Amino acid sequence: MIYMDNAATTRLSERAFEAMRPYMMEQYANAAGTYSFAAASSAAIEKARAQTAAVIGAKPAEIYFTSGGTESDNWALKGAVLASKKEKKHIIISAIEHHAVLHSARALEQQGVEVTVLPVDADGLVSPADVEAAIRPETVLISVMAANNEVGTIEPLEQIGEIAHRCGVLFHTDAVQAFGHIPLDVEAMHIDMLSASAHKFHGPKGVGLLYVRRGVKLGVFMDGGAQEKKRRAGTSNVPGIVGMGAAAEEAKARMDAMIPAVSAVRDHIIERIGKEIPYAKLNGHRTQRLPGNVNFCFRFIEGESMLMLLDADGICASSGSACTSGSLDPSHVLLALGLPHEIAHGSLRLSLSEETTMADADKVVDSLKVIIPRLRSMSPLYEDFVRSEGRA
Ligand SMILES: *Cc1c(COP(=O)(O)O)cnc(C)c1O
């Protein structure tokens, strides 16, 4: 099998698994316990707070553990609105946000919050000037993702953060695809809140974090016990948090080596497809792009059939995001980049990890070179196109 769907989830690292094991077996205490048996669990949580904070230049006390990226995004948007004392409330997001942000914004809109959805350019970039122009006296929050999960474009966080802080508006970023993959610094980038999820950087599923800058007022989203300084109730997921801490430390340690190595495999795939498969268009920014992201549209191809044939060749890939597959709507991200519906349907996302080899890359391109002409030969649209090209 060749696994090229690391943007959907990653394999748990051995080290993270080994770190978690004792907290699933011998050290099963509730970290909130007052007896000494609970001390190891609470100390392990504090270690993970420091390990994750170090990845983004935060202080450990600014890290709050959650059940994942979706919860962190919900909390950031809904919590910021809940805590705001403004009479009228307005938030700004981009058109290519993950559904966790997009649908949270829509839910807030139902409650009377005004929402501005910023467009992106053909490469998926948000314009900082657009952000600035959208700010009003009632603006509570700007939420722009660090890197897009479908097309891999890395957003200009530093400029957007600078504008947000100059205008006194909170700045949240969904960094689920970026955390542990590219350098992030909450100080240099003026970030007030940042979402991350362990299973996107070789940690376990079902655990994540929200960084909340000291002093930021955020409404409580989860009511209950006094965990996480009374800001996020619920018994701490000790093994999950420990696994996330270990995975974060590992990701930080190997980031400098990983970025050029994974980018080289990515660029090899992009170059080969560009040269060897006609009517293929790269989606997302060519260079300002996640090391592990490849996203192409193939004209006259239906994405789902391509995925089925790749699967038959033992290749796990995705069209757009896992969250939208299963529905026939084309990806909101590709539409926001300006692609027409029929082309957006023929998209393929290959997301790599440090485990992806050049040989894997070649096998996938070789497989596409068989699959795509075969699917096109069955397409009446392609037949018409070839005939009209012949006449021209
Ligand atoms: C995966 C993902 C999420 C959701 O995170 P979960 O931990 O799976 O809930 C949110 N935003 C982005 C950009 C993602 O890629």
mmCIF file of C-alpha atoms in Angstrom, residues 68-340:
data_model
loop_
_atom_site.group_PDB
_atom_site.id
_atom_site.type_symbol
_atom_site.label_atom_id
_atom_site.label_comp_id
_atom_site.label_asym_id
_atom_site.label_seq_id
_atom_site.Cartn_x
_atom_site.Cartn_y
_atom_site.Cartn_z
ATOM 1 C CA GLY A 68 -9.112 18.005 18.459
ATOM 2 C CA GLY A 69 -9.005 20.633 15.752
ATOM 3 C CA THR A 70 -12.777 20.818 15.355
ATOM 4 C CA GLU A 71 -13.353 21.602 19.027
ATOM 5 C CA SER A 72 -10.508 24.133 19.095
ATOM 6 C CA ASP A 73 -11.929 25.985 16.074
ATOM 7 C CA ASN A 74 -15.455 25.975 17.542
ATOM 8 C CA TRP A 75 -14.142 27.252 20.860
ATOM 9 C CA ALA A 76 -12.051 30.041 19.315
ATOM 10 C CA LEU A 77 -14.879 31.444 17.192
ATOM 11 C CA LYS A 78 -17.822 30.918 19.541
ATOM 12 C CA GLY A 79 -15.803 31.720 22.678
ATOM 13 C CA ALA A 80 -14.503 35.005 21.257
ATOM 14 C CA VAL A 81 -18.023 36.125 20.317
ATOM 15 C CA LEU A 82 -19.408 34.999 23.692
ATOM 16 C CA ALA A 83 -16.773 36.994 25.604
ATOM 17 C CA SER A 84 -17.122 40.165 23.525
ATOM 18 C CA LYS A 85 -18.971 43.046 25.151
ATOM 19 C CA LYS A 86 -19.644 44.785 21.834
ATOM 20 C CA GLU A 87 -23.306 45.401 21.140
ATOM 21 C CA LYS A 88 -23.111 44.371 17.485
ATOM 22 C CA LYS A 89 -20.628 41.651 16.630
ATOM 23 C CA HIS A 90 -18.793 40.945 13.398
ATOM 24 C CA ILE A 91 -16.201 38.344 12.475
ATOM 25 C CA ILE A 92 -13.976 37.884 9.422
ATOM 26 C CA ILE A 93 -12.999 34.515 7.955
ATOM 27 C CA SER A 94 -11.632 33.368 4.591
ATOM 28 C CA ALA A 95 -13.582 31.465 1.958
ATOM 29 C CA ILE A 96 -11.226 28.465 2.131
ATOM 30 C CA GLU A 97 -11.436 27.714 5.848
ATOM 31 C CA HIS A 98 -12.025 24.158 7.049
ATOM 32 C CA HIS A 99 -15.672 23.339 7.755
ATOM 33 C CA ALA A 100 -14.940 23.503 11.509
ATOM 34 C CA VAL A 101 -14.422 27.272 11.073
ATOM 35 C CA LEU A 102 -16.841 27.819 8.194
ATOM 36 C CA HIS A 103 -19.759 26.073 9.902
ATOM 37 C CA SER A 104 -18.988 27.662 13.287
ATOM 38 C CA ALA A 105 -19.200 31.045 11.550
ATOM 39 C CA ARG A 106 -22.471 30.022 9.918
ATOM 40 C CA ALA A 107 -23.882 28.956 13.306
ATOM 41 C CA LEU A 108 -22.910 32.344 14.755
ATOM 42 C CA GLU A 109 -24.562 34.067 11.796
ATOM 43 C CA GLN A 110 -27.826 32.297 12.729
ATOM 44 C CA GLN A 111 -27.509 33.985 16.124
ATOM 45 C CA GLY A 112 -27.188 37.456 14.594
ATOM 46 C CA VAL A 113 -23.401 37.783 14.275
ATOM 47 C CA GLU A 114 -22.320 39.399 11.010
ATOM 48 C CA VAL A 115 -19.782 37.415 9.040
ATOM 49 C CA THR A 116 -17.484 38.627 6.266
ATOM 50 C CA VAL A 117 -16.094 35.835 4.097
ATOM 51 C CA LEU A 118 -12.950 37.055 2.356
ATOM 52 C CA PRO A 119 -12.190 35.834 -1.167
ATOM 53 C CA VAL A 120 -8.826 34.330 -2.100
ATOM 54 C CA ASP A 121 -6.778 34.727 -5.295
ATOM 55 C CA ALA A 122 -6.280 31.979 -7.879
ATOM 56 C CA ASP A 123 -3.460 30.485 -5.756
ATOM 57 C CA GLY A 124 -5.586 30.467 -2.598
ATOM 58 C CA LEU A 125 -3.926 33.451 -0.930
ATOM 59 C CA VAL A 126 -5.878 35.824 1.318
ATOM 60 C CA SER A 127 -4.948 39.460 0.713
ATOM 61 C CA PRO A 128 -3.917 41.339 3.899
ATOM 62 C CA ALA A 129 -5.340 44.531 2.325
ATOM 63 C CA ASP A 130 -8.746 42.815 2.064
ATOM 64 C CA VAL A 131 -8.513 41.872 5.737
ATOM 65 C CA GLU A 132 -7.808 45.464 6.704
ATOM 66 C CA ALA A 133 -10.634 46.823 4.534
ATOM 67 C CA ALA A 134 -13.130 44.417 6.138
ATOM 68 C CA ILE A 135 -12.451 45.537 9.721
ATOM 69 C CA ARG A 136 -15.268 47.554 11.337
ATOM 70 C CA PRO A 137 -15.739 48.993 14.842
ATOM 71 C CA GLU A 138 -17.834 45.911 15.709
ATOM 72 C CA THR A 139 -15.251 43.358 14.490
ATOM 73 C CA VAL A 140 -14.449 40.862 17.242
ATOM 74 C CA LEU A 141 -12.259 38.320 15.487
ATOM 75 C CA ILE A 142 -10.331 37.526 12.313
ATOM 76 C CA SER A 143 -9.863 33.816 11.599
ATOM 77 C CA VAL A 144 -7.567 32.858 8.710
ATOM 78 C CA MET A 145 -5.988 29.428 8.476
ATOM 79 C CA ALA A 146 -2.204 28.967 8.551
ATOM 80 C CA ALA A 147 -2.176 26.543 5.606
ATOM 81 C CA ASN A 148 -5.019 25.123 3.584
ATOM 82 C CA ASN A 149 -5.804 21.421 3.986
ATOM 83 C CA GLU A 150 -6.799 20.861 0.350
ATOM 84 C CA VAL A 151 -4.427 22.924 -1.793
ATOM 85 C CA GLY A 152 -1.611 23.471 0.711
ATOM 86 C CA THR A 153 -1.314 27.252 0.297
ATOM 87 C CA ILE A 154 0.420 28.942 3.250
ATOM 88 C CA GLU A 155 -1.279 32.207 4.234
ATOM 89 C CA PRO A 156 0.519 35.475 5.108
ATOM 90 C CA LEU A 157 -0.110 35.197 8.858
ATOM 91 C CA GLU A 158 2.471 37.738 9.924
ATOM 92 C CA GLN A 159 0.929 40.549 7.864
ATOM 93 C CA ILE A 160 -2.640 39.614 8.830
ATOM 94 C CA GLY A 161 -1.688 39.398 12.509
ATOM 95 C CA GLU A 162 0.027 42.779 12.370
ATOM 96 C CA ILE A 163 -3.156 44.350 10.959
ATOM 97 C CA ALA A 164 -5.365 42.625 13.536
ATOM 98 C CA HIS A 165 -3.262 43.866 16.440
ATOM 99 C CA ARG A 166 -2.916 47.389 15.051
ATOM 100 C CA CYS A 167 -6.738 47.527 14.810
ATOM 101 C CA GLY A 168 -7.361 45.906 18.197
ATOM 102 C CA VAL A 169 -9.061 42.808 16.774
ATOM 103 C CA LEU A 170 -8.399 39.235 17.956
ATOM 104 C CA PHE A 171 -6.575 36.990 15.492
ATOM 105 C CA HIS A 172 -7.223 33.229 15.400
ATOM 106 C CA THR A 173 -5.559 30.786 13.033
ATOM 107 C CA ASP A 174 -6.521 27.197 12.284
ATOM 108 C CA ALA A 175 -2.997 25.766 12.166
ATOM 109 C CA VAL A 176 -4.062 22.117 12.070
ATOM 110 C CA GLN A 177 -2.149 21.477 8.818
ATOM 111 C CA ALA A 178 0.794 23.691 9.765
ATOM 112 C CA PHE A 179 1.621 22.779 13.376
ATOM 113 C CA GLY A 180 4.714 20.576 13.415
ATOM 114 C CA HIS A 181 5.067 20.904 9.634
ATOM 115 C CA ILE A 182 6.254 24.492 9.076
ATOM 116 C CA PRO A 183 7.685 27.112 11.458
ATOM 117 C CA LEU A 184 5.058 29.036 13.441
ATOM 118 C CA ASP A 185 5.652 31.747 16.027
ATOM 119 C CA VAL A 186 2.724 33.235 17.907
ATOM 120 C CA GLU A 187 4.772 36.346 18.818
ATOM 121 C CA ALA A 188 6.225 37.193 15.402
ATOM 122 C CA MET A 189 2.879 36.393 13.750
ATOM 123 C CA HIS A 190 0.748 38.293 16.327
ATOM 124 C CA ILE A 191 -1.498 35.278 16.885
ATOM 125 C CA ASP A 192 -4.013 35.382 19.767
ATOM 126 C CA MET A 193 -5.451 31.893 19.306
ATOM 127 C CA LEU A 194 -4.201 28.866 17.375
ATOM 128 C CA SER A 195 -5.809 25.467 16.792
ATOM 129 C CA ALA A 196 -3.830 22.243 16.354
ATOM 130 C CA SER A 197 -4.706 18.552 16.236
ATOM 131 C CA ALA A 198 -2.404 15.673 17.221
ATOM 132 C CA HIS A 199 -3.435 13.206 14.512
ATOM 133 C CA LYS A 200 -2.206 15.554 11.773
ATOM 134 C CA PHE A 201 1.402 15.324 13.036
ATOM 135 C CA HIS A 202 1.752 11.630 13.946
ATOM 136 C CA GLY A 203 0.015 11.918 17.306
ATOM 137 C CA PRO A 204 -3.170 10.077 18.340
ATOM 138 C CA LYS A 205 -6.689 10.883 17.117
ATOM 139 C CA GLY A 206 -9.192 12.717 19.303
ATOM 140 C CA VAL A 207 -6.867 15.181 20.999
ATOM 141 C CA GLY A 208 -5.830 18.710 20.122
ATOM 142 C CA LEU A 209 -5.093 22.069 21.599
ATOM 143 C CA LEU A 210 -6.042 25.704 21.516
ATOM 144 C CA TYR A 211 -3.322 28.234 22.219
ATOM 145 C CA VAL A 212 -4.886 31.264 23.926
ATOM 146 C CA ARG A 213 -2.641 34.292 24.418
ATOM 147 C CA ARG A 214 -2.425 35.408 28.046
ATOM 148 C CA GLY A 215 -5.078 38.027 28.760
ATOM 149 C CA VAL A 216 -7.385 37.076 25.874
ATOM 150 C CA LYS A 217 -10.979 36.824 27.059
ATOM 151 C CA LEU A 218 -12.611 33.699 25.747
ATOM 152 C CA GLY A 219 -16.054 32.413 26.710
ATOM 153 C CA VAL A 220 -16.283 28.922 28.143
ATOM 154 C CA PHE A 221 -17.479 26.547 25.454
ATOM 155 C CA MET A 222 -17.572 23.340 27.490
ATOM 156 C CA ASP A 223 -19.329 23.622 30.867
ATOM 157 C CA GLY A 224 -18.511 21.190 33.669
ATOM 158 C CA GLY A 225 -15.570 20.560 35.968
ATOM 159 C CA ALA A 226 -12.615 22.788 36.766
ATOM 160 C CA GLN A 227 -10.068 21.225 34.374
ATOM 161 C CA GLU A 228 -7.728 23.403 32.268
ATOM 162 C CA LYS A 229 -7.961 26.336 34.695
ATOM 163 C CA LYS A 230 -11.780 26.222 34.522
ATOM 164 C CA ARG A 231 -11.710 27.051 30.820
ATOM 165 C CA ARG A 232 -12.310 23.588 29.308
ATOM 166 C CA ALA A 233 -14.177 21.056 31.402
ATOM 167 C CA GLY A 234 -13.899 17.284 31.058
ATOM 168 C CA THR A 235 -11.580 14.605 32.466
ATOM 169 C CA SER A 236 -8.171 15.085 30.869
ATOM 170 C CA ASN A 237 -7.338 12.614 28.109
ATOM 171 C CA VAL A 238 -3.992 11.758 29.692
ATOM 172 C CA PRO A 239 -2.702 9.196 27.147
ATOM 173 C CA GLY A 240 -3.847 11.353 24.239
ATOM 174 C CA ILE A 241 -2.236 14.490 25.636
ATOM 175 C CA VAL A 242 1.004 12.617 26.399
ATOM 176 C CA GLY A 243 1.051 11.205 22.851
ATOM 177 C CA MET A 244 0.476 14.649 21.389
ATOM 178 C CA GLY A 245 3.330 16.076 23.482
ATOM 179 C CA ALA A 246 5.749 13.374 22.322
ATOM 180 C CA ALA A 247 4.685 13.778 18.675
ATOM 181 C CA ALA A 248 5.081 17.571 18.925
ATOM 182 C CA GLU A 249 8.592 17.252 20.327
ATOM 183 C CA GLU A 250 9.530 14.811 17.578
ATOM 184 C CA ALA A 251 8.045 17.031 14.852
ATOM 185 C CA LYS A 252 9.909 20.069 16.155
ATOM 186 C CA ALA A 253 13.212 18.184 16.330
ATOM 187 C CA ARG A 254 13.031 16.990 12.742
ATOM 188 C CA MET A 255 11.290 19.926 11.068
ATOM 189 C CA ASP A 256 14.485 21.450 9.599
ATOM 190 C CA ALA A 257 15.438 18.165 7.930
ATOM 191 C CA MET A 258 11.885 17.206 7.037
ATOM 192 C CA ILE A 259 10.895 20.357 5.120
ATOM 193 C CA PRO A 260 13.476 20.059 2.274
ATOM 194 C CA ALA A 261 13.214 16.255 2.127
ATOM 195 C CA VAL A 262 9.412 16.121 1.819
ATOM 196 C CA SER A 263 9.360 19.164 -0.496
ATOM 197 C CA ALA A 264 11.750 17.364 -2.859
ATOM 198 C CA VAL A 265 9.350 14.416 -3.222
ATOM 199 C CA ARG A 266 6.426 16.854 -3.640
ATOM 200 C CA ASP A 267 8.259 18.784 -6.364
ATOM 201 C CA HIS A 268 9.222 15.574 -8.143
ATOM 202 C CA ILE A 269 5.531 14.584 -8.368
ATOM 203 C CA ILE A 270 4.484 18.080 -9.467
ATOM 204 C CA GLU A 271 7.152 18.181 -12.189
ATOM 205 C CA ARG A 272 6.424 14.708 -13.504
ATOM 206 C CA ILE A 273 2.663 15.256 -13.677
ATOM 207 C CA GLY A 274 3.186 18.648 -15.336
ATOM 208 C CA LYS A 275 5.429 17.101 -18.000
ATOM 209 C CA GLU A 276 3.862 13.699 -18.522
ATOM 210 C CA ILE A 277 0.093 14.157 -18.126
ATOM 211 C CA PRO A 278 -1.681 16.603 -20.438
ATOM 212 C CA TYR A 279 -4.525 18.920 -19.310
ATOM 213 C CA ALA A 280 -3.434 18.811 -15.681
ATOM 214 C CA LYS A 281 -3.497 21.955 -13.564
ATOM 215 C CA LEU A 282 -1.702 22.398 -10.248
ATOM 216 C CA ASN A 283 -3.944 23.919 -7.573
ATOM 217 C CA GLY A 284 -2.553 26.121 -4.817
ATOM 218 C CA HIS A 285 0.540 28.295 -4.699
ATOM 219 C CA ARG A 286 3.584 26.793 -6.412
ATOM 220 C CA THR A 287 6.122 27.669 -3.692
ATOM 221 C CA GLN A 288 4.226 29.116 -0.713
ATOM 222 C CA ARG A 289 2.943 25.637 -0.086
ATOM 223 C CA LEU A 290 2.983 22.905 2.564
ATOM 224 C CA PRO A 291 5.944 20.535 2.015
ATOM 225 C CA GLY A 292 3.648 17.514 1.727
ATOM 226 C CA ASN A 293 0.827 18.835 -0.475
ATOM 227 C CA VAL A 294 0.187 18.040 -4.135
ATOM 228 C CA ASN A 295 -3.202 18.973 -5.617
ATOM 229 C CA PHE A 296 -4.084 18.704 -9.293
ATOM 230 C CA CYS A 297 -7.181 19.003 -11.427
ATOM 231 C CA PHE A 298 -7.304 16.704 -14.437
ATOM 232 C CA ARG A 299 -9.698 17.883 -17.108
ATOM 233 C CA PHE A 300 -12.392 15.453 -18.334
ATOM 234 C CA ILE A 301 -11.939 13.284 -15.246
ATOM 235 C CA GLU A 302 -14.363 12.487 -12.489
ATOM 236 C CA GLY A 303 -12.470 12.521 -9.180
ATOM 237 C CA GLU A 304 -14.293 9.587 -7.597
ATOM 238 C CA SER A 305 -13.513 7.172 -10.470
ATOM 239 C CA MET A 306 -9.858 8.197 -10.361
ATOM 240 C CA LEU A 307 -9.731 7.458 -6.608
ATOM 241 C CA MET A 308 -11.333 4.040 -7.124
ATOM 242 C CA LEU A 309 -8.770 3.067 -9.746
ATOM 243 C CA LEU A 310 -5.903 4.366 -7.591
ATOM 244 C CA ASP A 311 -7.283 2.319 -4.707
ATOM 245 C CA ALA A 312 -7.256 -0.764 -6.940
ATOM 246 C CA ASP A 313 -3.530 -0.054 -7.427
ATOM 247 C CA GLY A 314 -3.060 0.097 -3.634
ATOM 248 C CA ILE A 315 -2.830 3.889 -3.448
ATOM 249 C CA CYS A 316 -4.675 5.886 -0.766
ATOM 250 C CA ALA A 317 -5.376 9.412 -1.971
ATOM 251 C CA SER A 318 -8.197 11.860 -1.758
ATOM 252 C CA SER A 319 -10.097 14.359 -3.834
ATOM 253 C CA GLY A 320 -10.359 17.560 -1.888
ATOM 254 C CA SER A 321 -10.925 16.858 1.777
ATOM 255 C CA ALA A 322 -12.149 13.745 3.584
ATOM 256 C CA CYS A 323 -14.914 15.847 5.085
ATOM 257 C CA THR A 324 -16.489 16.604 1.700
ATOM 258 C CA SER A 325 -16.016 13.236 0.058
ATOM 259 C CA GLY A 326 -19.215 11.283 0.167
ATOM 260 C CA SER A 327 -21.048 14.353 -1.044
ATOM 261 C CA LEU A 328 -21.181 15.233 -4.719
ATOM 262 C CA ASP A 329 -20.636 18.950 -4.154
ATOM 263 C CA PRO A 330 -17.318 20.130 -5.528
ATOM 264 C CA SER A 331 -14.875 21.448 -2.945
ATOM 265 C CA HIS A 332 -15.638 24.961 -1.665
ATOM 266 C CA VAL A 333 -11.881 25.576 -1.706
ATOM 267 C CA LEU A 334 -11.437 24.846 -5.415
ATOM 268 C CA LEU A 335 -14.528 26.916 -6.249
ATOM 269 C CA ALA A 336 -13.101 29.819 -4.192
ATOM 270 C CA LEU A 337 -9.901 29.567 -6.276
ATOM 271 C CA GLY A 338 -12.121 30.259 -9.283
ATOM 272 C CA LEU A 339 -12.238 26.806 -10.839
ATOM 273 C CA PRO A 340 -15.445 25.930 -12.697
#
